[in-house]
Every structure is written in structure tokens, then in C-alpha cells.
mmCIF file of C-alpha atoms in Angstrom:
data_model
loop_
_atom_site.group_PDB
_atom_site.id
_atom_site.type_symbol
_atom_site.label_atom_id
_atom_site.label_comp_id
_atom_site.label_asym_id
_atom_site.label_seq_id
_atom_site.Cartn_x
_atom_site.Cartn_y
_atom_site.Cartn_z
ATOM 1 C CA MET A 10 -16.016 -23.351 1.191
ATOM 2 C CA ARG A 11 -15.093 -27.739 -0.035
ATOM 3 C CA GLU A 12 -14.803 -28.016 3.853
ATOM 4 C CA ILE A 13 -17.838 -26.604 4.088
ATOM 5 C CA LEU A 14 -19.392 -27.994 1.306
ATOM 6 C CA GLU A 15 -18.617 -31.820 2.202
ATOM 7 C CA ALA A 16 -19.246 -30.964 6.222
ATOM 8 C CA LEU A 17 -22.878 -30.036 5.519
ATOM 9 C CA GLY A 18 -23.012 -33.299 2.798
ATOM 10 C CA SER A 19 -22.639 -35.723 5.653
ATOM 11 C CA PRO A 20 -25.915 -37.355 6.947
ATOM 12 C CA VAL A 21 -26.691 -35.053 10.954
ATOM 13 C CA PRO A 22 -28.027 -32.566 11.632
ATOM 14 C CA CYS A 23 -25.603 -29.581 11.248
ATOM 15 C CA ALA A 24 -26.248 -25.607 12.206
ATOM 16 C CA LEU A 25 -24.273 -23.498 10.098
ATOM 17 C CA VAL A 26 -22.581 -20.180 11.742
ATOM 18 C CA THR A 27 -21.213 -17.319 9.277
ATOM 19 C CA VAL A 28 -19.613 -14.109 9.147
ATOM 20 C CA THR A 29 -21.497 -11.383 8.411
ATOM 21 C CA ARG A 30 -20.207 -8.802 8.677
ATOM 22 C CA THR A 31 -16.946 -7.344 9.796
ATOM 23 C CA LEU A 32 -14.908 -4.374 12.118
ATOM 24 C CA HIS A 33 -11.848 -3.371 12.463
ATOM 25 C CA SER A 34 -9.041 -5.876 12.630
ATOM 26 C CA SER A 35 -11.384 -8.970 12.598
ATOM 27 C CA PRO A 36 -9.249 -11.835 11.640
ATOM 28 C CA ARG A 37 -11.446 -13.927 9.670
ATOM 29 C CA PRO A 38 -13.614 -12.507 6.178
ATOM 30 C CA VAL A 39 -17.314 -12.388 5.607
ATOM 31 C CA GLY A 40 -18.989 -14.938 4.728
ATOM 32 C CA SER A 41 -16.232 -17.068 6.540
ATOM 33 C CA SER A 42 -18.417 -20.525 7.634
ATOM 34 C CA MET A 43 -17.979 -22.695 10.679
ATOM 35 C CA VAL A 44 -20.477 -26.028 10.684
ATOM 36 C CA VAL A 45 -21.072 -27.327 13.692
ATOM 37 C CA ARG A 46 -23.102 -31.033 13.579
ATOM 38 C CA ALA A 47 -25.103 -32.566 16.176
ATOM 39 C CA ASP A 48 -22.669 -35.592 17.706
ATOM 40 C CA GLY A 49 -20.115 -32.823 18.210
ATOM 41 C CA SER A 50 -17.662 -32.387 15.291
ATOM 42 C CA ILE A 51 -16.840 -28.414 14.330
ATOM 43 C CA ILE A 52 -15.636 -28.162 10.648
ATOM 44 C CA GLY A 53 -14.283 -24.674 9.987
ATOM 45 C CA ASN A 54 -14.150 -20.847 12.207
ATOM 46 C CA VAL A 55 -15.053 -18.029 12.592
ATOM 47 C CA SER A 56 -12.632 -16.334 14.498
ATOM 48 C CA ALA A 57 -8.523 -17.026 14.648
ATOM 49 C CA GLY A 58 -9.617 -19.282 18.131
ATOM 50 C CA CYS A 59 -11.316 -15.465 19.765
ATOM 51 C CA VAL A 60 -15.298 -16.146 19.569
ATOM 52 C CA ASP A 61 -15.698 -19.947 18.383
ATOM 53 C CA GLY A 62 -16.230 -21.621 21.613
ATOM 54 C CA ASP A 63 -19.431 -19.148 22.151
ATOM 55 C CA ALA A 64 -20.679 -19.031 18.535
ATOM 56 C CA VAL A 65 -20.486 -23.795 19.099
ATOM 57 C CA LEU A 66 -22.857 -22.755 21.940
ATOM 58 C CA THR A 67 -24.966 -20.829 19.975
ATOM 59 C CA ALA A 68 -25.026 -22.924 17.488
ATOM 60 C CA GLU A 69 -26.112 -25.984 19.681
ATOM 61 C CA ASP A 70 -29.338 -24.196 20.767
ATOM 62 C CA VAL A 71 -30.195 -23.664 17.309
ATOM 63 C CA LEU A 72 -30.120 -27.539 16.960
ATOM 64 C CA ALA A 73 -32.289 -28.090 19.800
ATOM 65 C CA GLY A 74 -35.430 -26.054 18.015
ATOM 66 C CA GLY A 75 -33.905 -23.158 18.598
ATOM 67 C CA ARG A 76 -34.442 -20.065 15.580
ATOM 68 C CA PRO A 77 -31.175 -18.529 13.680
ATOM 69 C CA VAL A 78 -30.130 -16.232 15.139
ATOM 70 C CA VAL A 79 -27.351 -12.921 14.751
ATOM 71 C CA THR A 80 -24.729 -12.094 17.258
ATOM 72 C CA ARG A 81 -21.935 -10.097 17.305
ATOM 73 C CA TYR A 82 -18.779 -9.463 19.437
ATOM 74 C CA GLY A 83 -16.632 -7.106 20.597
ATOM 75 C CA VAL A 84 -13.816 -5.090 22.029
ATOM 76 C CA SER A 85 -16.744 -3.612 23.809
ATOM 77 C CA ASP A 86 -18.704 -6.620 24.594
ATOM 78 C CA GLU A 87 -18.779 -7.668 27.807
ATOM 79 C CA THR A 88 -19.010 -11.766 26.724
ATOM 80 C CA ALA A 89 -16.638 -10.263 23.380
ATOM 81 C CA MET A 90 -14.435 -10.486 25.973
ATOM 82 C CA SER A 91 -15.135 -13.398 28.245
ATOM 83 C CA VAL A 92 -14.195 -15.275 25.592
ATOM 84 C CA GLY A 93 -10.688 -13.805 24.805
ATOM 85 C CA LEU A 94 -11.529 -11.217 21.430
ATOM 86 C CA ALA A 95 -8.963 -9.371 22.088
ATOM 87 C CA CYS A 96 -7.949 -8.542 18.486
ATOM 88 C CA GLY A 97 -9.227 -4.591 18.369
ATOM 89 C CA GLY A 98 -11.997 -6.693 16.248
ATOM 90 C CA GLU A 99 -15.966 -6.936 15.780
ATOM 91 C CA ILE A 100 -17.935 -9.343 14.077
ATOM 92 C CA ASP A 101 -21.767 -10.704 13.469
ATOM 93 C CA LEU A 102 -22.201 -13.718 13.163
ATOM 94 C CA VAL A 103 -25.732 -15.153 11.554
ATOM 95 C CA VAL A 104 -26.268 -18.807 13.548
ATOM 96 C CA SER A 105 -29.348 -21.729 11.768
ATOM 97 C CA PRO A 106 -30.107 -24.914 11.214
ATOM 98 C CA GLY A 107 -27.976 -26.175 7.171
ATOM 99 C CA PRO A 108 -29.621 -25.973 4.738
ATOM 100 C CA ALA A 109 -31.706 -29.018 3.634
ATOM 101 C CA PRO A 110 -29.648 -31.906 1.170
ATOM 102 C CA ALA A 111 -30.338 -30.458 -2.792
ATOM 103 C CA LEU A 112 -29.496 -27.474 -2.472
ATOM 104 C CA VAL A 113 -26.139 -28.211 -0.573
ATOM 105 C CA ASP A 114 -26.165 -31.174 -3.724
ATOM 106 C CA LEU A 115 -26.087 -28.395 -5.692
ATOM 107 C CA LEU A 116 -23.652 -26.272 -4.741
ATOM 108 C CA ARG A 117 -21.843 -29.811 -3.976
ATOM 109 C CA GLY A 118 -21.521 -30.759 -8.004
ATOM 110 C CA LEU A 119 -20.841 -27.503 -9.348
ATOM 111 C CA GLU A 120 -17.322 -26.774 -7.480
ATOM 112 C CA ARG A 121 -16.622 -30.325 -8.245
ATOM 113 C CA GLU A 122 -16.610 -29.541 -11.000
ATOM 114 C CA GLU A 123 -14.946 -25.945 -10.651
ATOM 115 C CA VAL A 124 -18.005 -24.220 -11.904
ATOM 116 C CA GLY A 125 -18.822 -21.015 -9.601
ATOM 117 C CA CYS A 126 -21.724 -20.865 -7.385
ATOM 118 C CA ALA A 127 -23.049 -20.411 -4.103
ATOM 119 C CA LEU A 128 -24.648 -20.449 -1.103
ATOM 120 C CA VAL A 129 -26.725 -18.033 0.204
ATOM 121 C CA THR A 130 -28.206 -17.433 3.815
ATOM 122 C CA VAL A 131 -31.015 -14.816 5.345
ATOM 123 C CA VAL A 132 -29.514 -12.193 7.980
ATOM 124 C CA SER A 133 -33.230 -10.200 8.349
ATOM 125 C CA PRO A 134 -35.725 -9.212 8.599
ATOM 126 C CA VAL A 135 -35.893 -12.204 11.775
ATOM 127 C CA ALA A 136 -39.602 -13.534 9.789
ATOM 128 C CA LEU A 137 -37.403 -14.451 6.828
ATOM 129 C CA ARG A 138 -34.152 -15.370 8.420
ATOM 130 C CA GLY A 139 -31.538 -18.380 8.139
ATOM 131 C CA GLN A 140 -33.498 -18.934 4.415
ATOM 132 C CA HIS A 141 -30.637 -20.528 2.485
ATOM 133 C CA LEU A 142 -30.196 -20.486 -1.542
ATOM 134 C CA ALA A 143 -28.067 -22.197 -3.243
ATOM 135 C CA VAL A 144 -26.561 -20.153 -6.822
ATOM 136 C CA GLY A 145 -26.068 -21.997 -10.249
ATOM 137 C CA PRO A 146 -25.536 -20.207 -13.134
ATOM 138 C CA GLN A 147 -28.617 -20.944 -14.356
ATOM 139 C CA GLU A 148 -30.532 -22.932 -11.498
ATOM 140 C CA VAL A 149 -31.467 -21.311 -8.013
ATOM 141 C CA ARG A 150 -32.351 -24.329 -5.833
ATOM 142 C CA GLY A 151 -34.162 -23.539 -2.065
ATOM 143 C CA THR A 152 -36.632 -19.870 -2.113
ATOM 144 C CA THR A 153 -37.643 -17.429 0.823
ATOM 145 C CA GLY A 154 -40.986 -17.959 -0.265
ATOM 146 C CA ALA A 155 -41.193 -14.643 -2.926
ATOM 147 C CA PRO A 156 -40.092 -15.289 -6.075
ATOM 148 C CA ALA A 157 -38.945 -12.142 -6.965
ATOM 149 C CA LEU A 158 -37.008 -11.236 -3.520
ATOM 150 C CA ASP A 159 -35.281 -14.724 -5.011
ATOM 151 C CA SER A 160 -34.660 -13.760 -8.479
ATOM 152 C CA ALA A 161 -32.686 -10.589 -6.776
ATOM 153 C CA LEU A 162 -30.769 -12.311 -4.466
ATOM 154 C CA ALA A 163 -29.672 -14.443 -6.853
ATOM 155 C CA GLU A 164 -28.703 -12.490 -9.234
ATOM 156 C CA GLN A 165 -26.836 -10.316 -6.723
ATOM 157 C CA ALA A 166 -24.763 -13.739 -5.757
ATOM 158 C CA ARG A 167 -23.757 -14.606 -8.813
ATOM 159 C CA ALA A 168 -21.938 -11.021 -9.777
ATOM 160 C CA LEU A 169 -19.912 -11.704 -6.362
ATOM 161 C CA VAL A 170 -19.212 -14.954 -7.979
ATOM 162 C CA GLU A 171 -18.518 -13.650 -11.369
ATOM 163 C CA CYS A 172 -15.909 -11.401 -8.738
ATOM 164 C CA GLY A 173 -14.521 -14.401 -6.979
ATOM 165 C CA ARG A 174 -15.361 -12.872 -3.585
ATOM 166 C CA SER A 175 -17.961 -13.870 -0.683
ATOM 167 C CA GLY A 176 -19.770 -10.837 0.783
ATOM 168 C CA THR A 177 -23.734 -9.264 1.950
ATOM 169 C CA VAL A 178 -26.595 -7.915 -0.204
ATOM 170 C CA THR A 179 -29.294 -5.954 0.504
ATOM 171 C CA VAL A 180 -32.333 -6.487 -2.196
ATOM 172 C CA ALA A 181 -34.075 -2.960 -0.601
ATOM 173 C CA PRO A 182 -37.954 -3.507 -0.209
ATOM 174 C CA ASP A 183 -40.949 -3.248 -3.387
ATOM 175 C CA ASP A 184 -43.999 -4.091 -3.738
ATOM 176 C CA THR A 185 -43.626 -7.759 -2.593
ATOM 177 C CA GLN A 186 -41.749 -6.443 0.708
ATOM 178 C CA ALA A 187 -42.285 -4.144 2.647
ATOM 179 C CA GLU A 188 -38.005 -4.260 4.341
ATOM 180 C CA PRO A 189 -34.972 -4.876 2.925
ATOM 181 C CA VAL A 190 -32.994 -8.035 3.341
ATOM 182 C CA ASP A 191 -30.081 -8.592 3.687
ATOM 183 C CA ALA A 192 -27.867 -11.710 3.167
ATOM 184 C CA VAL A 193 -24.586 -13.461 3.411
ATOM 185 C CA VAL A 194 -23.519 -15.011 -0.053
ATOM 186 C CA GLN A 195 -20.732 -17.232 1.359
ATOM 187 C CA VAL A 196 -18.361 -17.990 -2.919
ATOM 188 C CA ALA A 197 -17.309 -21.150 -4.750
ATOM 189 C CA VAL A 198 -14.736 -20.993 -7.153
ATOM 190 C CA PRO A 199 -12.205 -23.406 -8.936
ATOM 191 C CA ALA A 200 -8.960 -21.697 -7.332
ATOM 192 C CA PRO A 201 -7.081 -18.081 -9.205
ATOM 193 C CA ARG A 202 -4.165 -20.045 -11.835
ATOM 194 C CA MET A 203 -0.728 -18.504 -11.977
ATOM 195 C CA LEU A 204 0.863 -18.655 -15.540
ATOM 196 C CA ILE A 205 4.565 -19.348 -14.201
ATOM 197 C CA PHE A 206 7.037 -18.664 -17.428
ATOM 198 C CA GLY A 207 9.895 -20.147 -17.988
ATOM 199 C CA ALA A 208 11.741 -22.645 -15.517
ATOM 200 C CA GLY A 209 14.720 -21.443 -14.499
ATOM 201 C CA ALA A 210 16.112 -21.303 -11.018
ATOM 202 C CA PHE A 211 13.464 -18.703 -9.229
ATOM 203 C CA ALA A 212 10.273 -21.135 -10.798
ATOM 204 C CA GLY A 213 10.212 -23.471 -8.491
ATOM 205 C CA PRO A 214 10.592 -21.627 -5.152
ATOM 206 C CA LEU A 215 7.249 -19.563 -6.831
ATOM 207 C CA VAL A 216 5.519 -22.440 -7.639
ATOM 208 C CA THR A 217 5.751 -23.680 -3.874
ATOM 209 C CA ALA A 218 4.897 -19.957 -2.808
ATOM 210 C CA ALA A 219 1.775 -20.156 -4.520
ATOM 211 C CA ARG A 220 0.497 -23.284 -4.378
ATOM 212 C CA LEU A 221 0.611 -22.538 -0.222
ATOM 213 C CA VAL A 222 -1.422 -18.501 -0.622
ATOM 214 C CA GLY A 223 -3.715 -20.185 -3.033
ATOM 215 C CA TYR A 224 -3.504 -20.639 -6.940
ATOM 216 C CA ARG A 225 -3.644 -23.392 -9.308
ATOM 217 C CA VAL A 226 -0.669 -23.333 -11.344
ATOM 218 C CA THR A 227 0.942 -23.601 -14.364
ATOM 219 C CA LEU A 228 4.838 -24.032 -15.070
ATOM 220 C CA CYS A 229 5.321 -23.278 -18.967
ATOM 221 C CA ASP A 230 8.410 -23.698 -21.326
ATOM 222 C CA ALA A 231 9.534 -23.968 -24.337
ATOM 223 C CA ARG A 232 12.702 -26.588 -23.814
ATOM 224 C CA ALA A 233 11.068 -29.955 -22.119
ATOM 225 C CA ALA A 234 14.847 -31.045 -20.908
ATOM 226 C CA PHE A 235 13.802 -27.859 -18.224
ATOM 227 C CA ALA A 236 9.951 -28.373 -18.238
ATOM 228 C CA THR A 237 9.387 -31.631 -16.074
ATOM 229 C CA SER A 238 7.165 -32.747 -13.197
ATOM 230 C CA ALA A 239 9.723 -33.743 -11.733
ATOM 231 C CA ARG A 240 11.488 -29.697 -11.331
ATOM 232 C CA PHE A 241 8.436 -29.162 -10.277
ATOM 233 C CA PRO A 242 6.012 -31.673 -8.601
ATOM 234 C CA ASP A 243 3.900 -28.674 -6.563
ATOM 235 C CA ALA A 244 2.965 -27.475 -9.353
ATOM 236 C CA ASP A 245 -1.174 -28.508 -10.635
ATOM 237 C CA GLU A 246 0.976 -28.788 -14.649
ATOM 238 C CA VAL A 247 3.870 -28.710 -16.748
ATOM 239 C CA VAL A 248 3.378 -27.717 -20.126
ATOM 240 C CA VAL A 249 6.083 -27.998 -22.854
ATOM 241 C CA ASP A 250 5.536 -25.163 -25.367
ATOM 242 C CA TRP A 251 6.341 -21.765 -27.153
ATOM 243 C CA PRO A 252 4.987 -18.733 -23.614
ATOM 244 C CA HIS A 253 3.295 -17.139 -26.476
ATOM 245 C CA ARG A 254 1.425 -19.533 -27.951
ATOM 246 C CA TYR A 255 0.464 -21.460 -24.999
ATOM 247 C CA LEU A 256 -1.074 -18.967 -23.732
ATOM 248 C CA ALA A 257 -2.927 -18.089 -26.407
ATOM 249 C CA GLY A 258 -4.879 -21.230 -26.118
ATOM 250 C CA THR A 259 -5.642 -21.178 -21.894
ATOM 251 C CA VAL A 260 -8.335 -19.253 -20.730
ATOM 252 C CA LEU A 261 -7.373 -16.077 -18.310
ATOM 253 C CA ASP A 262 -9.726 -13.754 -16.655
ATOM 254 C CA SER A 263 -8.601 -10.659 -14.107
ATOM 255 C CA ARG A 264 -7.713 -13.401 -11.586
ATOM 256 C CA THR A 265 -4.723 -14.866 -13.093
ATOM 257 C CA VAL A 266 -1.181 -13.658 -12.602
ATOM 258 C CA LEU A 267 1.708 -14.304 -15.447
ATOM 259 C CA CYS A 268 4.985 -14.146 -14.002
ATOM 260 C CA SER A 269 7.145 -14.131 -16.235
ATOM 261 C CA LEU A 270 11.025 -15.720 -14.963
ATOM 262 C CA VAL A 271 12.023 -16.073 -19.043
ATOM 263 C CA HIS A 272 15.613 -13.701 -20.351
ATOM 264 C CA ASP A 273 15.258 -14.798 -23.441
ATOM 265 C CA PRO A 274 13.501 -11.375 -25.941
ATOM 266 C CA LYS A 275 12.379 -14.530 -28.423
ATOM 267 C CA PHE A 276 9.849 -16.004 -25.198
ATOM 268 C CA GLU A 277 9.555 -13.582 -23.509
ATOM 269 C CA ILE A 278 8.501 -10.175 -26.039
ATOM 270 C CA PRO A 279 5.999 -12.219 -27.821
ATOM 271 C CA LEU A 280 3.977 -13.098 -24.447
ATOM 272 C CA LEU A 281 4.065 -10.243 -23.040
ATOM 273 C CA VAL A 282 2.091 -8.700 -25.443
ATOM 274 C CA ALA A 283 -0.552 -11.119 -25.387
ATOM 275 C CA ALA A 284 -0.060 -10.672 -21.536
ATOM 276 C CA LEU A 285 -0.888 -7.479 -21.194
ATOM 277 C CA ARG A 286 -3.384 -7.504 -23.804
ATOM 278 C CA SER A 287 -4.801 -9.799 -21.351
ATOM 279 C CA PRO A 288 -7.726 -9.774 -18.643
ATOM 280 C CA ALA A 289 -5.301 -11.131 -16.559
ATOM 281 C CA GLY A 290 -4.952 -9.691 -13.498
ATOM 282 C CA TYR A 291 -1.777 -9.483 -12.679
ATOM 283 C CA VAL A 292 1.609 -9.704 -15.448
ATOM 284 C CA GLY A 293 5.261 -9.390 -14.002
ATOM 285 C CA ALA A 294 8.305 -10.218 -15.124
ATOM 286 C CA LEU A 295 12.111 -11.123 -13.683
ATOM 287 C CA GLY A 296 15.033 -9.378 -14.617
ATOM 288 C CA SER A 297 17.128 -6.022 -13.607
ATOM 289 C CA ARG A 298 16.155 -2.136 -13.952
ATOM 290 C CA ARG A 299 19.420 -2.375 -16.641
ATOM 291 C CA THR A 300 16.947 -5.147 -18.285
ATOM 292 C CA HIS A 301 13.615 -3.888 -18.190
ATOM 293 C CA ALA A 302 14.186 -0.250 -19.933
ATOM 294 C CA GLU A 303 15.027 -3.501 -23.040
ATOM 295 C CA ARG A 304 12.388 -4.587 -21.908
ATOM 296 C CA VAL A 305 10.481 -2.118 -22.270
ATOM 297 C CA ALA A 306 12.060 -0.110 -25.549
ATOM 298 C CA ALA A 307 11.293 -4.124 -27.647
ATOM 299 C CA LEU A 308 7.604 -4.288 -26.066
ATOM 300 C CA ARG A 309 6.840 0.049 -27.915
ATOM 301 C CA ARG A 310 8.207 -1.933 -31.000
ATOM 302 C CA ALA A 311 6.416 -4.246 -30.894
ATOM 303 C CA GLY A 312 3.371 -1.827 -30.931
ATOM 304 C CA LEU A 313 2.295 -1.803 -27.348
ATOM 305 C CA GLY A 314 1.020 1.749 -25.788
ATOM 306 C CA GLU A 315 2.343 3.332 -22.964
ATOM 307 C CA GLU A 316 -0.797 1.955 -20.980
ATOM 308 C CA GLU A 317 -0.820 -1.489 -21.998
ATOM 309 C CA ILE A 318 3.370 -1.039 -20.803
ATOM 310 C CA ALA A 319 2.707 0.553 -17.569
ATOM 311 C CA ARG A 320 0.474 -2.825 -16.890
ATOM 312 C CA LEU A 321 2.938 -4.566 -16.339
ATOM 313 C CA ARG A 322 5.396 -5.151 -12.633
ATOM 314 C CA ALA A 323 8.636 -4.890 -13.512
ATOM 315 C CA PRO A 324 11.021 -5.696 -12.030
ATOM 316 C CA ILE A 325 8.454 -8.159 -10.469
ATOM 317 C CA GLY A 326 7.935 -7.852 -6.967
ATOM 318 C CA LEU A 327 8.123 -6.121 -3.274
ATOM 319 C CA ASP A 328 11.304 -3.828 -2.225
ATOM 320 C CA LEU A 329 12.404 -6.775 0.316
ATOM 321 C CA GLY A 330 15.916 -7.106 -0.441
ATOM 322 C CA ALA A 331 15.437 -10.381 -1.186
ATOM 323 C CA ALA A 332 18.085 -12.436 -2.404
ATOM 324 C CA SER A 333 17.393 -15.700 -2.977
ATOM 325 C CA PRO A 334 15.054 -16.906 -5.221
ATOM 326 C CA GLU A 335 13.280 -18.332 -2.081
ATOM 327 C CA GLU A 336 13.418 -14.978 -0.673
ATOM 328 C CA THR A 337 11.732 -13.430 -4.328
ATOM 329 C CA ALA A 338 9.456 -15.964 -4.131
ATOM 330 C CA ILE A 339 7.843 -14.940 -1.252
ATOM 331 C CA SER A 340 8.271 -11.309 -2.603
ATOM 332 C CA VAL A 341 6.625 -11.789 -5.492
ATOM 333 C CA VAL A 342 3.596 -13.231 -3.870
ATOM 334 C CA ALA A 343 3.779 -10.481 -1.900
ATOM 335 C CA GLU A 344 3.350 -8.185 -5.024
ATOM 336 C CA VAL A 345 0.489 -10.546 -6.308
ATOM 337 C CA ILE A 346 -1.459 -10.620 -2.277
ATOM 338 C CA ALA A 347 -1.531 -6.348 -2.390
ATOM 339 C CA VAL A 348 -2.741 -5.843 -6.310
ATOM 340 C CA ARG A 349 -4.968 -8.472 -5.835
ATOM 341 C CA SER A 350 -6.802 -7.194 -1.590
ATOM 342 C CA GLY A 351 -5.318 -3.592 -2.327
ATOM 343 C CA GLY A 352 -2.935 -3.393 -0.228
ATOM 344 C CA THR A 353 -0.481 -0.424 -0.025
ATOM 345 C CA GLY A 354 3.029 -2.805 0.477
ATOM 346 C CA ARG A 355 3.224 -0.533 3.805
ATOM 347 C CA GLU A 356 4.793 -1.864 6.800
ATOM 348 C CA LEU A 357 1.515 -2.014 8.518
ATOM 349 C CA ARG A 358 3.033 0.683 12.232
ATOM 350 C CA ASP A 359 3.460 2.804 9.053
ATOM 351 C CA THR A 360 -1.188 2.325 8.290
ATOM 352 C CA THR A 361 -3.911 3.052 10.430
ATOM 353 C CA GLY A 362 -7.109 1.674 9.567
ATOM 354 C CA ARG A 363 -8.204 -2.258 9.654
ATOM 355 C CA ILE A 364 -5.095 -5.039 9.475
ATOM 356 C CA HIS A 365 -6.965 -7.990 7.897
ATOM 357 C CA GLY A 366 -9.266 -8.018 4.317
ATOM 358 C CA GLY A 367 -12.449 -7.503 4.460
ATOM 359 C CA SER A 368 -15.575 -5.364 3.650
ATOM 360 C CA THR A 369 -16.458 -2.944 7.141
#
């Protein structure tokens, strides 16, 4: 989202192309967007290259004074096939002039401060299509012309910000509007956190892999000789502290991932007791099955109930046959992605339905 906001902040006139609906194996999720500037530059994408070229032509028409439009591409669509959409999916795009500078300024400021915010683009009805709202925790800029509708859209947008995901919203008809109003909400939130405890051999590759998939990574270990930036250059933060003490002083939410690579019970058990009672969305621990059985017994002695212990993902990771620290890192990140997205972790050839995540 940062790249898109920077592009929208340019003084050059631009059009915004946003995915509003996906079906089957569409390559980009709802909220993915592309900025097409009047100087010919393009930032972002709305597909894996399948329909971007045709979407640019539509954006150029809008820039030339055309009305905002919704376009659909799918495997049964003759135009879509001619531009290369062969993935089996279907996507809808809304193409509109870029939001006013005041809206972009609000969003860029909030994004720099790492405050969750959202850009709302009305998709229907046609009379309101292309209207934008910039939504922050306390402020809304832009208007559809109906204050009640603005408030309803902003409330739903803030709910998506809380979840940390883009999506579509609908405001039902009421006394002030005869038709339902559909909008796409592009959410900008700080990167989710991964907290990795234990500065051993498995930590470095996991730090690197977590950064690759978009996590802000903290590496924590009580041993100053091991927890150094030189040993973990890819970490956003390296902390020397007892794990449970650091955990008590930091902010966690449902998007937070905690990985214990600690082998010493005096560090790990207090850490896991605190972690399993926290709002973190994923808590995993490295170790053999025998180690895990001993760990579970220790957690019970520390007062954890069975439901709390059941939250612990250990041995950590998916069954990939991983052996090296690098392979183990991939196994762990794969499980984190599966938990976050609701994936099964099975081979795709043994599943049915859509491949890529997102709404249908």
C-alpha cells in the first residue's frame, strides 16, 4: 500500500485501478491496485500480468475524461482471453480518477506513523462510482455527498482495518438512499510482527524467511553474546532480555506470531505460559516429540489448562521433511501462512476449489 500511496501523492494526474471481486484462481486479491499516471508511468499491478495491459488502456480513457467504470475479466470472456487471462479465474476492477490530494495526505501521514487506515472507493451505484473516502481512526476525509453514508462506510472500513485486511463492504438502503452502496476498502496497516525467541542456529534463516513474507521481526535472547545485530542482520530488532520479561512489555495482537526456539526450560516455560495467555494468533515451539511431551507436562505444572496448551503448535512447522535450519524455516513460515489464511497445508493437487486466497 505504501508504494500506491506514494504514487497517488504525485502531482501528475493519475487513475486508480482496484480489484473489487475475485473468483476461482484469480492471481491478486481484492484491494490490489495499480496507479496509471498521465505521464505514462505505471505503479503496482492487478493481476499476474494477465489483464494489466488492457486495464491500463481503460485507465487512460478515464484520465482523458471518461467516467469511472467497472470492468470484468474471466476465462469465458473473449476480451480477457485475448489479453492472456488463462489462470481460470475471474476479476472485477473499478477504474477511477485518483483521490484528491487531501485524502492522500491523510493516509500517507497515518501510514508513516504506523497507524492503520483505509482508502474507500465506491463501486456502485453508478452515480457514486469512483467517490473516495480516506478513513483514519478519528478522521474521515472526502464525501459521497451523504454524511450518514460516509459514516457507515467509515465504520465498516475501520472494522477491516482492525482485521488487517482489504475487502468489500455494502451499506444497505435506508431512508436516505434507495439503493445499496458497494465499495472496495484498501487497508494500510503496520506489518504484522514475528517474535523469535532463541538465538541459535535455526533463528537466522527463520528471521530471513519471515521478513521475505512481510513480517516485522524481533529476535530476543537473554544471552548478549548471541543476540547481536551482526549475527541477525535481517532482523528489524534484536533484543537482549529474558523472553517472558520482554513479552510482558511489548504489544501483541491477533496478527502477532511467536516462535520459541529456546531449549532451556527456565527460559521457555515462563515464555510459553505468557504467550499462550496472550492474544497472539500463532504460538509455536521448536523441539522433538519427546521434548514437547516434557514441555506439556511442565506447562501443566505451571497452571495452564488444556485449551491453552492446545494453542501451542509443536513440534513447530509443517511436515515437509525439513532437516536443515533453512528448510525448517520454510516449514515454519508455511505453517504460519496456513494458519493465517485458513489453508490446509495439503498438496494442491489433492484439493479442490480456488488456489489463491481471497474472497469469492
